[in-house]
Amino acid sequence: MSVSGDRRKESAEGSSSRSQIAIATTADQQQQQVVPAAGAAAAAAAAPLSRYESQKRRDWNTFGQYLKNQSPPVSLPQCNCNHVLDFLRYLDQFGKTKVHLHGCVFFGQPDPPAPCTCPLRQAWGSLDALIGRLRAAYEEHGGSPETNPFGNGAIRVYLREVKECQAKARGIPYKKKKKKRNSNQLKAISSHDHHHQDQPKILKQSS
């Protein structure tokens, strides 16, 4: 074989090997791009839920289990506001808020000096927050806002009654706080109106 023939063969082999290296490098780069993307997706999926989301999931599972334990069991599509009200009353047995009965000597006292035998209940604020989470979870699981049992008017009435009852029994002045806030708003409004009444006078003087 001639020298020129050997050189052409070496050149062809060299270019072939360089092409293979280039293809392998490109494949490695593509694989490196895919791996971080997959890793990012896995990291996002494994990211811990927020405290609110975790509590919402627990509440939803608890409510679902409550419906299953009914006799006969109740499915979520069959759930209505009466089931929700029964669930709220059921939770009272796990409450930690002392609610004094009318016959108790500590009724209406915010800081009783001694213990008593009055029952423990779920605090109004806890129930209100619970309903908010369950209302959101219901719609996240495909429920319609129009048929959301947690948004029913009967639930709002029940929560308002619990709030007023606990306020009286525990001596919490909810109404006083509201009046105080309204008086501050009235002061701001009167000050705003007074400012606008002065403006026409200033305009007349300058014209």
Tab-separated table of N, CA, C and O in Angstrom, residues 1-2 9 20 25 31 57 60 77 107-108 116 150 197:
chain	number	residue	atom	x	y	z
A	1	MET	N	0.862	-1.198	0.000
A	1	MET	CA	0.000	0.000	0.000
A	1	MET	C	0.884	1.228	0.000
A	1	MET	O	1.871	1.284	0.696
A	2	SER	N	0.495	2.286	-0.748
A	2	SER	CA	1.283	3.511	-0.842
A	2	SER	C	1.181	4.328	0.419
A	2	SER	O	0.266	4.142	1.224
A	9	LYS	N	-6.180	6.613	4.956
A	9	LYS	CA	-6.807	5.698	5.912
A	9	LYS	C	-6.737	6.252	7.325
A	9	LYS	O	-7.710	6.234	8.080
A	20	GLN	N	-17.250	10.120	16.675
A	20	GLN	CA	-17.792	9.319	17.762
A	20	GLN	C	-17.661	10.039	19.096
A	20	GLN	O	-18.553	10.013	19.945
A	25	THR	N	-20.072	13.063	23.451
A	25	THR	CA	-20.080	14.281	24.276
A	25	THR	C	-21.449	14.934	24.265
A	25	THR	O	-21.963	15.381	25.295
A	31	GLN	N	-27.833	14.238	28.528
A	31	GLN	CA	-28.185	13.484	29.729
A	31	GLN	C	-28.011	14.339	30.978
A	31	GLN	O	-28.811	14.304	31.901
A	57	ARG	N	-54.926	18.926	55.079
A	57	ARG	CA	-54.979	17.521	54.666
A	57	ARG	C	-55.418	16.641	55.819
A	57	ARG	O	-56.239	15.724	55.643
A	60	TRP	N	-59.168	17.129	56.424
A	60	TRP	CA	-59.968	16.487	55.382
A	60	TRP	C	-60.019	14.970	55.592
A	60	TRP	O	-61.080	14.350	55.440
A	77	PRO	N	-70.153	12.795	48.196
A	77	PRO	CA	-71.227	13.425	47.420
A	77	PRO	C	-72.551	13.505	48.177
A	77	PRO	O	-73.382	14.364	47.889
A	107	PHE	N	-69.437	31.601	85.881
A	107	PHE	CA	-70.007	31.968	84.583
A	107	PHE	C	-69.774	33.464	84.321
A	107	PHE	O	-70.107	34.314	85.129
A	108	GLY	N	-69.178	33.775	83.168
A	108	GLY	CA	-68.925	35.160	82.799
A	108	GLY	C	-67.632	35.723	83.344
A	108	GLY	O	-67.342	36.904	83.145
A	116	CYS	N	-63.466	24.066	88.104
A	116	CYS	CA	-64.875	23.705	88.226
A	116	CYS	C	-65.128	22.487	87.348
A	116	CYS	O	-64.247	22.010	86.630
A	150	PHE	N	-69.751	23.130	53.593
A	150	PHE	CA	-69.041	23.912	54.609
A	150	PHE	C	-69.301	25.412	54.461
A	150	PHE	O	-68.987	26.182	55.353
A	197	GLN	N	-65.117	69.878	54.265
A	197	GLN	CA	-65.944	71.069	54.475
A	197	GLN	C	-65.100	72.326	54.461
A	197	GLN	O	-65.544	73.393	54.047
